[in-house]
Amino acid sequence: MTSTVAAARTLTLHAWRDYDEDACALPGMSLGAVEVTAPPDEQATRLWELGARRVEFTGEIDLTAVDDPADAAHAVRRLCLIRDLTARAVLVHWQLRLPPEPDDGWRDLSHLQPPRTLAGPADPEAALAQWRNEHYLCKCLWRQGPGFVQIRDRRWGELRRFTAEEPEYQEAITRLSYGAPLRTVPKAIAADFLTERLAARTGPLLWWLPYRVNRWIQEAMAI
């Protein structure tokens, strides 16, 4: 899948070869500062192939200040990378600031690796603790079958399963995978995705929330 959002700003991450913090302090375990220059749909693969198993984003992702298209594109780029790294079971350290409304807006992102800090909800510490306690891999994913797309979503506790056989829905998922202007997606499809909270608005952009699974934590049929 290709991005429809230009990512003009440099994105630099710190990366290590292991999940454990003590192991990462050993000689040879740090990859240092990694400048991410690959297209968005290749970034997670590139980091994985470099050996990154733990990464740290610098700066806070502030979703209260994304009216400018460039700010929105930069935020979406980072969020999509966190999504794709989560799909590979890479440990991600990041910081997030959300708008105060809706107060449960963090749940839209609760399938991602929990951030280190969270601001915006009325009780951010309680929201972050719940996010951490309830997080597991494959919480909200999609997979491509022959002639259909299936989404499996457990962010709200129960399994919500959606199957789209219409080509226009599959085309919209492709378009939104790394962010696209809302106007480029058919209104009815965008409304469906927003109603089910399968896509998120970030400034003028709409982007796809579920990740495409790369590493199964158990047999695929059980997922």
mmCIF file with all atom_site columns, C-alpha atoms in Angstrom:
data_model
loop_
_atom_site.group_PDB
_atom_site.id
_atom_site.type_symbol
_atom_site.label_atom_id
_atom_site.label_alt_id
_atom_site.label_comp_id
_atom_site.label_asym_id
_atom_site.label_entity_id
_atom_site.label_seq_id
_atom_site.pdbx_PDB_ins_code
_atom_site.Cartn_x
_atom_site.Cartn_y
_atom_site.Cartn_z
_atom_site.occupancy
_atom_site.B_iso_or_equiv
_atom_site.pdbx_formal_charge
_atom_site.auth_seq_id
_atom_site.auth_comp_id
_atom_site.auth_asym_id
_atom_site.auth_atom_id
_atom_site.pdbx_PDB_model_num
ATOM 1   C CA . MET A 1 1   ? 0.000   0.000   0.000  1.00 0.00 ? 1   MET A CA 1
ATOM 2   C CA . THR A 1 2   ? 1.239   3.484   -0.737 1.00 0.00 ? 2   THR A CA 1
ATOM 3   C CA . SER A 1 3   ? 0.809   6.714   1.164  1.00 0.00 ? 3   SER A CA 1
ATOM 4   C CA . THR A 1 4   ? -1.236  9.636   -0.129 1.00 0.00 ? 4   THR A CA 1
ATOM 5   C CA . VAL A 1 5   ? 0.242   11.973  2.478  1.00 0.00 ? 5   VAL A CA 1
ATOM 6   C CA . ALA A 1 6   ? 3.622   13.552  1.913  1.00 0.00 ? 6   ALA A CA 1
ATOM 7   C CA . ALA A 1 7   ? 5.904   13.306  4.935  1.00 0.00 ? 7   ALA A CA 1
ATOM 8   C CA . ALA A 1 8   ? 8.242   16.275  4.588  1.00 0.00 ? 8   ALA A CA 1
ATOM 9   C CA . ARG A 1 9   ? 9.648   16.403  8.122  1.00 0.00 ? 9   ARG A CA 1
ATOM 10  C CA . THR A 1 10  ? 12.534  14.313  9.303  1.00 0.00 ? 10  THR A CA 1
ATOM 11  C CA . LEU A 1 11  ? 11.545  11.564  11.707 1.00 0.00 ? 11  LEU A CA 1
ATOM 12  C CA . THR A 1 12  ? 14.284  10.297  14.014 1.00 0.00 ? 12  THR A CA 1
ATOM 13  C CA . LEU A 1 13  ? 13.852  7.393   16.422 1.00 0.00 ? 13  LEU A CA 1
ATOM 14  C CA . HIS A 1 14  ? 16.111  5.780   18.991 1.00 0.00 ? 14  HIS A CA 1
ATOM 15  C CA . ALA A 1 15  ? 16.218  2.018   18.606 1.00 0.00 ? 15  ALA A CA 1
ATOM 16  C CA . TRP A 1 16  ? 17.610  -1.032  20.388 1.00 0.00 ? 16  TRP A CA 1
ATOM 17  C CA . ARG A 1 17  ? 17.975  -4.718  19.528 1.00 0.00 ? 17  ARG A CA 1
ATOM 18  C CA . ASP A 1 18  ? 16.126  -6.088  22.563 1.00 0.00 ? 18  ASP A CA 1
ATOM 19  C CA . TYR A 1 19  ? 12.914  -5.515  24.507 1.00 0.00 ? 19  TYR A CA 1
ATOM 20  C CA . ASP A 1 20  ? 14.511  -5.562  27.962 1.00 0.00 ? 20  ASP A CA 1
ATOM 21  C CA . GLU A 1 21  ? 15.883  -2.255  29.226 1.00 0.00 ? 21  GLU A CA 1
ATOM 22  C CA . ASP A 1 22  ? 18.827  -3.861  31.013 1.00 0.00 ? 22  ASP A CA 1
ATOM 23  C CA . ALA A 1 23  ? 19.732  -5.898  27.922 1.00 0.00 ? 23  ALA A CA 1
ATOM 24  C CA . CYS A 1 24  ? 19.552  -2.750  25.828 1.00 0.00 ? 24  CYS A CA 1
ATOM 25  C CA . ALA A 1 25  ? 22.282  -1.205  27.988 1.00 0.00 ? 25  ALA A CA 1
ATOM 26  C CA . LEU A 1 26  ? 24.761  -3.895  26.955 1.00 0.00 ? 26  LEU A CA 1
ATOM 27  C CA . PRO A 1 27  ? 27.402  -3.140  24.303 1.00 0.00 ? 27  PRO A CA 1
ATOM 28  C CA . GLY A 1 28  ? 26.170  -3.527  20.748 1.00 0.00 ? 28  GLY A CA 1
ATOM 29  C CA . MET A 1 29  ? 22.468  -3.497  21.625 1.00 0.00 ? 29  MET A CA 1
ATOM 30  C CA . SER A 1 30  ? 21.804  0.134   20.717 1.00 0.00 ? 30  SER A CA 1
ATOM 31  C CA . LEU A 1 31  ? 21.110  1.053   17.114 1.00 0.00 ? 31  LEU A CA 1
ATOM 32  C CA . GLY A 1 32  ? 21.449  4.705   18.080 1.00 0.00 ? 32  GLY A CA 1
ATOM 33  C CA . ALA A 1 33  ? 19.411  7.397   16.409 1.00 0.00 ? 33  ALA A CA 1
ATOM 34  C CA . VAL A 1 34  ? 17.742  6.042   13.293 1.00 0.00 ? 34  VAL A CA 1
ATOM 35  C CA . GLU A 1 35  ? 16.546  8.540   10.709 1.00 0.00 ? 35  GLU A CA 1
ATOM 36  C CA . VAL A 1 36  ? 13.417  7.153   9.098  1.00 0.00 ? 36  VAL A CA 1
ATOM 37  C CA . THR A 1 37  ? 13.502  8.027   5.413  1.00 0.00 ? 37  THR A CA 1
ATOM 38  C CA . ALA A 1 38  ? 11.697  5.077   3.809  1.00 0.00 ? 38  ALA A CA 1
ATOM 39  C CA . PRO A 1 39  ? 8.142   5.515   2.495  1.00 0.00 ? 39  PRO A CA 1
ATOM 40  C CA . PRO A 1 40  ? 5.573   5.072   5.285  1.00 0.00 ? 40  PRO A CA 1
ATOM 41  C CA . ASP A 1 41  ? 4.553   1.573   4.184  1.00 0.00 ? 41  ASP A CA 1
ATOM 42  C CA . GLU A 1 42  ? 8.201   0.441   4.364  1.00 0.00 ? 42  GLU A CA 1
ATOM 43  C CA . GLN A 1 43  ? 9.284   2.107   7.596  1.00 0.00 ? 43  GLN A CA 1
ATOM 44  C CA . ALA A 1 44  ? 8.301   -0.633  10.062 1.00 0.00 ? 44  ALA A CA 1
ATOM 45  C CA . THR A 1 45  ? 9.829   -3.309  7.829  1.00 0.00 ? 45  THR A CA 1
ATOM 46  C CA . ARG A 1 46  ? 13.082  -1.346  7.569  1.00 0.00 ? 46  ARG A CA 1
ATOM 47  C CA . LEU A 1 47  ? 13.328  -0.930  11.346 1.00 0.00 ? 47  LEU A CA 1
ATOM 48  C CA . TRP A 1 48  ? 12.557  -4.608  11.905 1.00 0.00 ? 48  TRP A CA 1
ATOM 49  C CA . GLU A 1 49  ? 15.229  -5.673  9.430  1.00 0.00 ? 49  GLU A CA 1
ATOM 50  C CA . LEU A 1 50  ? 17.730  -3.376  11.159 1.00 0.00 ? 50  LEU A CA 1
ATOM 51  C CA . GLY A 1 51  ? 17.073  -5.446  14.277 1.00 0.00 ? 51  GLY A CA 1
ATOM 52  C CA . ALA A 1 52  ? 14.937  -2.936  16.183 1.00 0.00 ? 52  ALA A CA 1
ATOM 53  C CA . ARG A 1 53  ? 12.828  -4.568  18.894 1.00 0.00 ? 53  ARG A CA 1
ATOM 54  C CA . ARG A 1 54  ? 12.431  -1.498  21.095 1.00 0.00 ? 54  ARG A CA 1
ATOM 55  C CA . VAL A 1 55  ? 12.087  2.045   19.776 1.00 0.00 ? 55  VAL A CA 1
ATOM 56  C CA . GLU A 1 56  ? 11.555  5.436   21.333 1.00 0.00 ? 56  GLU A CA 1
ATOM 57  C CA . PHE A 1 57  ? 9.883   8.416   19.679 1.00 0.00 ? 57  PHE A CA 1
ATOM 58  C CA . THR A 1 58  ? 11.150  11.863  20.586 1.00 0.00 ? 58  THR A CA 1
ATOM 59  C CA . GLY A 1 59  ? 8.592   14.516  21.489 1.00 0.00 ? 59  GLY A CA 1
ATOM 60  C CA . GLU A 1 60  ? 4.902   14.259  22.201 1.00 0.00 ? 60  GLU A CA 1
ATOM 61  C CA . ILE A 1 61  ? 2.295   13.428  19.570 1.00 0.00 ? 61  ILE A CA 1
ATOM 62  C CA . ASP A 1 62  ? -0.149  16.285  20.164 1.00 0.00 ? 62  ASP A CA 1
ATOM 63  C CA . LEU A 1 63  ? -3.526  15.691  18.527 1.00 0.00 ? 63  LEU A CA 1
ATOM 64  C CA . THR A 1 64  ? -4.877  18.974  19.870 1.00 0.00 ? 64  THR A CA 1
ATOM 65  C CA . ALA A 1 65  ? -2.702  20.965  17.439 1.00 0.00 ? 65  ALA A CA 1
ATOM 66  C CA . VAL A 1 66  ? -3.192  19.418  14.014 1.00 0.00 ? 66  VAL A CA 1
ATOM 67  C CA . ASP A 1 67  ? -5.200  22.013  12.113 1.00 0.00 ? 67  ASP A CA 1
ATOM 68  C CA . ASP A 1 68  ? -2.229  22.728  9.872  1.00 0.00 ? 68  ASP A CA 1
ATOM 69  C CA . PRO A 1 69  ? -1.996  20.052  7.144  1.00 0.00 ? 69  PRO A CA 1
ATOM 70  C CA . ALA A 1 70  ? 1.744   19.639  7.721  1.00 0.00 ? 70  ALA A CA 1
ATOM 71  C CA . ASP A 1 71  ? 1.226   19.074  11.460 1.00 0.00 ? 71  ASP A CA 1
ATOM 72  C CA . ALA A 1 72  ? -1.559  16.599  10.724 1.00 0.00 ? 72  ALA A CA 1
ATOM 73  C CA . ALA A 1 73  ? 0.573   14.715  8.203  1.00 0.00 ? 73  ALA A CA 1
ATOM 74  C CA . HIS A 1 74  ? 3.463   14.474  10.647 1.00 0.00 ? 74  HIS A CA 1
ATOM 75  C CA . ALA A 1 75  ? 1.192   13.183  13.445 1.00 0.00 ? 75  ALA A CA 1
ATOM 76  C CA . VAL A 1 76  ? -0.465  10.618  11.163 1.00 0.00 ? 76  VAL A CA 1
ATOM 77  C CA . ARG A 1 77  ? 2.911   9.438   9.910  1.00 0.00 ? 77  ARG A CA 1
ATOM 78  C CA . ARG A 1 78  ? 4.089   8.760   13.465 1.00 0.00 ? 78  ARG A CA 1
ATOM 79  C CA . LEU A 1 79  ? 0.834   7.113   14.528 1.00 0.00 ? 79  LEU A CA 1
ATOM 80  C CA . CYS A 1 80  ? 0.826   4.835   11.488 1.00 0.00 ? 80  CYS A CA 1
ATOM 81  C CA . LEU A 1 81  ? 4.402   3.830   12.252 1.00 0.00 ? 81  LEU A CA 1
ATOM 82  C CA . ILE A 1 82  ? 3.447   3.021   15.855 1.00 0.00 ? 82  ILE A CA 1
ATOM 83  C CA . ARG A 1 83  ? 0.538   0.988   14.481 1.00 0.00 ? 83  ARG A CA 1
ATOM 84  C CA . ASP A 1 84  ? 2.770   -0.960  12.108 1.00 0.00 ? 84  ASP A CA 1
ATOM 85  C CA . LEU A 1 85  ? 5.465   -1.515  14.745 1.00 0.00 ? 85  LEU A CA 1
ATOM 86  C CA . THR A 1 86  ? 2.815   -2.789  17.157 1.00 0.00 ? 86  THR A CA 1
ATOM 87  C CA . ALA A 1 87  ? 1.770   -5.272  14.471 1.00 0.00 ? 87  ALA A CA 1
ATOM 88  C CA . ARG A 1 88  ? 5.335   -6.623  14.548 1.00 0.00 ? 88  ARG A CA 1
ATOM 89  C CA . ALA A 1 89  ? 5.365   -6.809  18.365 1.00 0.00 ? 89  ALA A CA 1
ATOM 90  C CA . VAL A 1 90  ? 8.014   -4.092  18.634 1.00 0.00 ? 90  VAL A CA 1
ATOM 91  C CA . LEU A 1 91  ? 8.011   -2.315  21.996 1.00 0.00 ? 91  LEU A CA 1
ATOM 92  C CA . VAL A 1 92  ? 7.292   1.378   21.360 1.00 0.00 ? 92  VAL A CA 1
ATOM 93  C CA . HIS A 1 93  ? 7.877   4.238   23.813 1.00 0.00 ? 93  HIS A CA 1
ATOM 94  C CA . TRP A 1 94  ? 5.908   7.364   22.929 1.00 0.00 ? 94  TRP A CA 1
ATOM 95  C CA . GLN A 1 95  ? 3.914   10.217  24.432 1.00 0.00 ? 95  GLN A CA 1
ATOM 96  C CA . LEU A 1 96  ? 0.359   11.255  23.522 1.00 0.00 ? 96  LEU A CA 1
ATOM 97  C CA . ARG A 1 97  ? -1.851  14.284  24.052 1.00 0.00 ? 97  ARG A CA 1
ATOM 98  C CA . LEU A 1 98  ? -5.516  13.946  23.057 1.00 0.00 ? 98  LEU A CA 1
ATOM 99  C CA . PRO A 1 99  ? -8.363  16.471  22.825 1.00 0.00 ? 99  PRO A CA 1
ATOM 100 C CA . PRO A 1 100 ? -10.535 16.370  25.975 1.00 0.00 ? 100 PRO A CA 1
ATOM 101 C CA . GLU A 1 101 ? -13.568 15.254  23.970 1.00 0.00 ? 101 GLU A CA 1
ATOM 102 C CA . PRO A 1 102 ? -14.578 12.510  23.736 1.00 0.00 ? 102 PRO A CA 1
ATOM 103 C CA . ASP A 1 103 ? -13.211 11.442  27.103 1.00 0.00 ? 103 ASP A CA 1
ATOM 104 C CA . ASP A 1 104 ? -12.870 7.838   25.901 1.00 0.00 ? 104 ASP A CA 1
ATOM 105 C CA . GLY A 1 105 ? -11.028 8.868   22.731 1.00 0.00 ? 105 GLY A CA 1
ATOM 106 C CA . TRP A 1 106 ? -7.982  6.944   23.929 1.00 0.00 ? 106 TRP A CA 1
ATOM 107 C CA . ARG A 1 107 ? -9.893  3.703   23.259 1.00 0.00 ? 107 ARG A CA 1
ATOM 108 C CA . ASP A 1 108 ? -9.649  4.325   19.516 1.00 0.00 ? 108 ASP A CA 1
ATOM 109 C CA . LEU A 1 109 ? -5.881  3.874   19.884 1.00 0.00 ? 109 LEU A CA 1
ATOM 110 C CA . SER A 1 110 ? -5.932  1.221   22.606 1.00 0.00 ? 110 SER A CA 1
ATOM 111 C CA . HIS A 1 111 ? -4.783  -1.520  20.233 1.00 0.00 ? 111 HIS A CA 1
ATOM 112 C CA . LEU A 1 112 ? -1.457  0.322   19.901 1.00 0.00 ? 112 LEU A CA 1
ATOM 113 C CA . GLN A 1 113 ? 1.418   -0.070  22.327 1.00 0.00 ? 113 GLN A CA 1
ATOM 114 C CA . PRO A 1 114 ? 0.408   2.037   25.363 1.00 0.00 ? 114 PRO A CA 1
ATOM 115 C CA . PRO A 1 115 ? 2.211   5.389   25.520 1.00 0.00 ? 115 PRO A CA 1
ATOM 116 C CA . ARG A 1 116 ? 4.517   6.337   28.364 1.00 0.00 ? 116 ARG A CA 1
ATOM 117 C CA . THR A 1 117 ? 2.481   9.458   29.095 1.00 0.00 ? 117 THR A CA 1
ATOM 118 C CA . LEU A 1 118 ? -1.104  10.391  28.259 1.00 0.00 ? 118 LEU A CA 1
ATOM 119 C CA . ALA A 1 119 ? -2.781  13.799  28.513 1.00 0.00 ? 119 ALA A CA 1
ATOM 120 C CA . GLY A 1 120 ? -6.289  14.910  27.597 1.00 0.00 ? 120 GLY A CA 1
ATOM 121 C CA . PRO A 1 121 ? -8.765  12.570  29.340 1.00 0.00 ? 121 PRO A CA 1
ATOM 122 C CA . ALA A 1 122 ? -10.406 13.839  32.528 1.00 0.00 ? 122 ALA A CA 1
ATOM 123 C CA . ASP A 1 123 ? -8.415  11.270  34.524 1.00 0.00 ? 123 ASP A CA 1
ATOM 124 C CA . PRO A 1 124 ? -5.349  10.563  32.378 1.00 0.00 ? 124 PRO A CA 1
ATOM 125 C CA . GLU A 1 125 ? -3.645  8.320   34.934 1.00 0.00 ? 125 GLU A CA 1
ATOM 126 C CA . ALA A 1 126 ? -6.688  6.045   35.209 1.00 0.00 ? 126 ALA A CA 1
ATOM 127 C CA . ALA A 1 127 ? -7.125  5.952   31.424 1.00 0.00 ? 127 ALA A CA 1
ATOM 128 C CA . LEU A 1 128 ? -3.456  5.103   30.884 1.00 0.00 ? 128 LEU A CA 1
ATOM 129 C CA . ALA A 1 129 ? -3.541  2.410   33.584 1.00 0.00 ? 129 ALA A CA 1
ATOM 130 C CA . GLN A 1 130 ? -6.590  0.835   31.941 1.00 0.00 ? 130 GLN A CA 1
ATOM 131 C CA . TRP A 1 131 ? -4.920  1.026   28.517 1.00 0.00 ? 131 TRP A CA 1
ATOM 132 C CA . ARG A 1 132 ? -1.836  -0.742  29.870 1.00 0.00 ? 132 ARG A CA 1
ATOM 133 C CA . ASN A 1 133 ? -3.764  -3.371  31.825 1.00 0.00 ? 133 ASN A CA 1
ATOM 134 C CA . GLU A 1 134 ? -6.063  -4.281  28.922 1.00 0.00 ? 134 GLU A CA 1
ATOM 135 C CA . HIS A 1 135 ? -3.572  -4.147  26.070 1.00 0.00 ? 135 HIS A CA 1
ATOM 136 C CA . TYR A 1 136 ? -2.581  -7.229  24.094 1.00 0.00 ? 136 TYR A CA 1
ATOM 137 C CA . LEU A 1 137 ? -1.466  -7.947  20.552 1.00 0.00 ? 137 LEU A CA 1
ATOM 138 C CA . CYS A 1 138 ? -4.041  -8.493  17.806 1.00 0.00 ? 138 CYS A CA 1
ATOM 139 C CA . LYS A 1 139 ? -6.647  -6.399  19.623 1.00 0.00 ? 139 LYS A CA 1
ATOM 140 C CA . CYS A 1 140 ? -7.791  -4.642  16.453 1.00 0.00 ? 140 CYS A CA 1
ATOM 141 C CA . LEU A 1 141 ? -6.597  -6.032  13.149 1.00 0.00 ? 141 LEU A CA 1
ATOM 142 C CA . TRP A 1 142 ? -7.580  -6.570  9.561  1.00 0.00 ? 142 TRP A CA 1
ATOM 143 C CA . ARG A 1 143 ? -6.691  -9.231  7.056  1.00 0.00 ? 143 ARG A CA 1
ATOM 144 C CA . GLN A 1 144 ? -7.128  -9.610  3.335  1.00 0.00 ? 144 GLN A CA 1
ATOM 145 C CA . GLY A 1 145 ? -8.897  -12.664 1.944  1.00 0.00 ? 145 GLY A CA 1
ATOM 146 C CA . PRO A 1 146 ? -9.761  -13.611 -1.625 1.00 0.00 ? 146 PRO A CA 1
ATOM 147 C CA . GLY A 1 147 ? -12.334 -10.988 -2.555 1.00 0.00 ? 147 GLY A CA 1
ATOM 148 C CA . PHE A 1 148 ? -12.962 -9.649  0.947  1.00 0.00 ? 148 PHE A CA 1
ATOM 149 C CA . VAL A 1 149 ? -11.442 -7.784  3.873  1.00 0.00 ? 149 VAL A CA 1
ATOM 150 C CA . GLN A 1 150 ? -12.153 -8.786  7.466  1.00 0.00 ? 150 GLN A CA 1
ATOM 151 C CA . ILE A 1 151 ? -11.687 -6.582  10.544 1.00 0.00 ? 151 ILE A CA 1
ATOM 152 C CA . ARG A 1 152 ? -11.646 -8.054  14.057 1.00 0.00 ? 152 ARG A CA 1
ATOM 153 C CA . ASP A 1 153 ? -11.944 -5.468  16.817 1.00 0.00 ? 153 ASP A CA 1
ATOM 154 C CA . ARG A 1 154 ? -11.784 -6.134  20.578 1.00 0.00 ? 154 ARG A CA 1
ATOM 155 C CA . ARG A 1 155 ? -11.047 -2.591  21.800 1.00 0.00 ? 155 ARG A CA 1
ATOM 156 C CA . TRP A 1 156 ? -14.368 -2.435  23.650 1.00 0.00 ? 156 TRP A CA 1
ATOM 157 C CA . GLY A 1 157 ? -14.091 -5.821  25.350 1.00 0.00 ? 157 GLY A CA 1
ATOM 158 C CA . GLU A 1 158 ? -16.220 -7.944  23.052 1.00 0.00 ? 158 GLU A CA 1
ATOM 159 C CA . LEU A 1 159 ? -15.361 -9.110  19.550 1.00 0.00 ? 159 LEU A CA 1
ATOM 160 C CA . ARG A 1 160 ? -16.742 -6.917  16.785 1.00 0.00 ? 160 ARG A CA 1
ATOM 161 C CA . ARG A 1 161 ? -16.228 -8.468  13.378 1.00 0.00 ? 161 ARG A CA 1
ATOM 162 C CA . PHE A 1 162 ? -16.732 -6.725  10.058 1.00 0.00 ? 162 PHE A CA 1
ATOM 163 C CA . THR A 1 163 ? -16.436 -8.209  6.583  1.00 0.00 ? 163 THR A CA 1
ATOM 164 C CA . ALA A 1 164 ? -16.308 -6.023  3.480  1.00 0.00 ? 164 ALA A CA 1
ATOM 165 C CA . GLU A 1 165 ? -16.711 -7.635  0.090  1.00 0.00 ? 165 GLU A CA 1
ATOM 166 C CA . GLU A 1 166 ? -17.423 -4.447  -1.853 1.00 0.00 ? 166 GLU A CA 1
ATOM 167 C CA . PRO A 1 167 ? -14.383 -3.304  -3.881 1.00 0.00 ? 167 PRO A CA 1
ATOM 168 C CA . GLU A 1 168 ? -14.981 0.330   -2.958 1.00 0.00 ? 168 GLU A CA 1
ATOM 169 C CA . TYR A 1 169 ? -14.478 -0.450  0.743  1.00 0.00 ? 169 TYR A CA 1
ATOM 170 C CA . GLN A 1 170 ? -11.256 -2.277  0.017  1.00 0.00 ? 170 GLN A CA 1
ATOM 171 C CA . GLU A 1 171 ? -10.078 0.641   -2.111 1.00 0.00 ? 171 GLU A CA 1
ATOM 172 C CA . ALA A 1 172 ? -10.896 3.054   0.721  1.00 0.00 ? 172 ALA A CA 1
ATOM 173 C CA . ILE A 1 173 ? -8.849  1.001   3.202  1.00 0.00 ? 173 ILE A CA 1
ATOM 174 C CA . THR A 1 174 ? -5.904  1.097   0.810  1.00 0.00 ? 174 THR A CA 1
ATOM 175 C CA . ARG A 1 175 ? -6.266  4.850   0.396  1.00 0.00 ? 175 ARG A CA 1
ATOM 176 C CA . LEU A 1 176 ? -6.513  5.465   4.148  1.00 0.00 ? 176 LEU A CA 1
ATOM 177 C CA . SER A 1 177 ? -3.753  3.105   5.243  1.00 0.00 ? 177 SER A CA 1
ATOM 178 C CA . TYR A 1 178 ? -1.290  5.965   5.708  1.00 0.00 ? 178 TYR A CA 1
ATOM 179 C CA . GLY A 1 179 ? -3.690  8.889   5.746  1.00 0.00 ? 179 GLY A CA 1
ATOM 180 C CA . ALA A 1 180 ? -5.649  10.743  3.100  1.00 0.00 ? 180 ALA A CA 1
ATOM 181 C CA . PRO A 1 181 ? -7.815  13.870  2.952  1.00 0.00 ? 181 PRO A CA 1
ATOM 182 C CA . LEU A 1 182 ? -11.344 13.098  4.066  1.00 0.00 ? 182 LEU A CA 1
ATOM 183 C CA . ARG A 1 183 ? -12.741 14.446  0.798  1.00 0.00 ? 183 ARG A CA 1
ATOM 184 C CA . THR A 1 184 ? -10.952 11.718  -1.193 1.00 0.00 ? 184 THR A CA 1
ATOM 185 C CA . VAL A 1 185 ? -13.061 8.946   0.390  1.00 0.00 ? 185 VAL A CA 1
ATOM 186 C CA . PRO A 1 186 ? -16.742 8.387   -0.536 1.00 0.00 ? 186 PRO A CA 1
ATOM 187 C CA . LYS A 1 187 ? -18.899 10.007  2.134  1.00 0.00 ? 187 LYS A CA 1
ATOM 188 C CA . ALA A 1 188 ? -20.911 6.893   2.950  1.00 0.00 ? 188 ALA A CA 1
ATOM 189 C CA . ILE A 1 189 ? -17.785 4.779   3.401  1.00 0.00 ? 189 ILE A CA 1
ATOM 190 C CA . ALA A 1 190 ? -16.056 7.414   5.509  1.00 0.00 ? 190 ALA A CA 1
ATOM 191 C CA . ALA A 1 191 ? -19.194 7.668   7.667  1.00 0.00 ? 191 ALA A CA 1
ATOM 192 C CA . ASP A 1 192 ? -19.248 3.889   8.185  1.00 0.00 ? 192 ASP A CA 1
ATOM 193 C CA . PHE A 1 193 ? -15.587 3.812   9.204  1.00 0.00 ? 193 PHE A CA 1
ATOM 194 C CA . LEU A 1 194 ? -16.004 6.770   11.567 1.00 0.00 ? 194 LEU A CA 1
ATOM 195 C CA . THR A 1 195 ? -19.170 5.373   13.132 1.00 0.00 ? 195 THR A CA 1
ATOM 196 C CA . GLU A 1 196 ? -17.454 2.068   13.907 1.00 0.00 ? 196 GLU A CA 1
ATOM 197 C CA . ARG A 1 197 ? -14.289 3.963   14.938 1.00 0.00 ? 197 ARG A CA 1
ATOM 198 C CA . LEU A 1 198 ? -12.190 2.051   12.430 1.00 0.00 ? 198 LEU A CA 1
ATOM 199 C CA . ALA A 1 199 ? -10.773 5.300   11.054 1.00 0.00 ? 199 ALA A CA 1
ATOM 200 C CA . ALA A 1 200 ? -9.731  8.456   12.875 1.00 0.00 ? 200 ALA A CA 1
ATOM 201 C CA . ARG A 1 201 ? -9.749  12.125  11.946 1.00 0.00 ? 201 ARG A CA 1
ATOM 202 C CA . THR A 1 202 ? -6.528  14.013  12.491 1.00 0.00 ? 202 THR A CA 1
ATOM 203 C CA . GLY A 1 203 ? -6.948  17.563  11.280 1.00 0.00 ? 203 GLY A CA 1
ATOM 204 C CA . PRO A 1 204 ? -7.981  17.385  7.609  1.00 0.00 ? 204 PRO A CA 1
ATOM 205 C CA . LEU A 1 205 ? -6.846  13.764  7.313  1.00 0.00 ? 205 LEU A CA 1
ATOM 206 C CA . LEU A 1 206 ? -8.543  10.441  7.815  1.00 0.00 ? 206 LEU A CA 1
ATOM 207 C CA . TRP A 1 207 ? -6.438  7.369   8.556  1.00 0.00 ? 207 TRP A CA 1
ATOM 208 C CA . TRP A 1 208 ? -6.998  3.645   9.051  1.00 0.00 ? 208 TRP A CA 1
ATOM 209 C CA . LEU A 1 209 ? -6.747  2.405   12.643 1.00 0.00 ? 209 LEU A CA 1
ATOM 210 C CA . PRO A 1 210 ? -6.566  -1.438  12.532 1.00 0.00 ? 210 PRO A CA 1
ATOM 211 C CA . TYR A 1 211 ? -3.209  -2.924  11.777 1.00 0.00 ? 211 TYR A CA 1
ATOM 212 C CA . ARG A 1 212 ? -2.560  -5.689  9.330  1.00 0.00 ? 212 ARG A CA 1
ATOM 213 C CA . VAL A 1 213 ? -1.205  -8.501  11.421 1.00 0.00 ? 213 VAL A CA 1
ATOM 214 C CA . ASN A 1 214 ? 2.404   -9.561  10.816 1.00 0.00 ? 214 ASN A CA 1
ATOM 215 C CA . ARG A 1 215 ? 3.030   -11.843 13.789 1.00 0.00 ? 215 ARG A CA 1
ATOM 216 C CA . TRP A 1 216 ? 0.311   -14.110 15.204 1.00 0.00 ? 216 TRP A CA 1
ATOM 217 C CA . ILE A 1 217 ? 0.449   -14.607 18.985 1.00 0.00 ? 217 ILE A CA 1
ATOM 218 C CA . GLN A 1 218 ? -1.412  -17.921 18.610 1.00 0.00 ? 218 GLN A CA 1
ATOM 219 C CA . GLU A 1 219 ? -2.866  -20.048 15.867 1.00 0.00 ? 219 GLU A CA 1
ATOM 220 C CA . ALA A 1 220 ? -4.425  -17.869 13.179 1.00 0.00 ? 220 ALA A CA 1
ATOM 221 C CA . MET A 1 221 ? -7.767  -19.678 13.411 1.00 0.00 ? 221 MET A CA 1
ATOM 222 C CA . ALA A 1 222 ? -8.061  -18.717 17.083 1.00 0.00 ? 222 ALA A CA 1
ATOM 223 C CA . ILE A 1 223 ? -7.750  -15.029 16.277 1.00 0.00 ? 223 ILE A CA 1
#
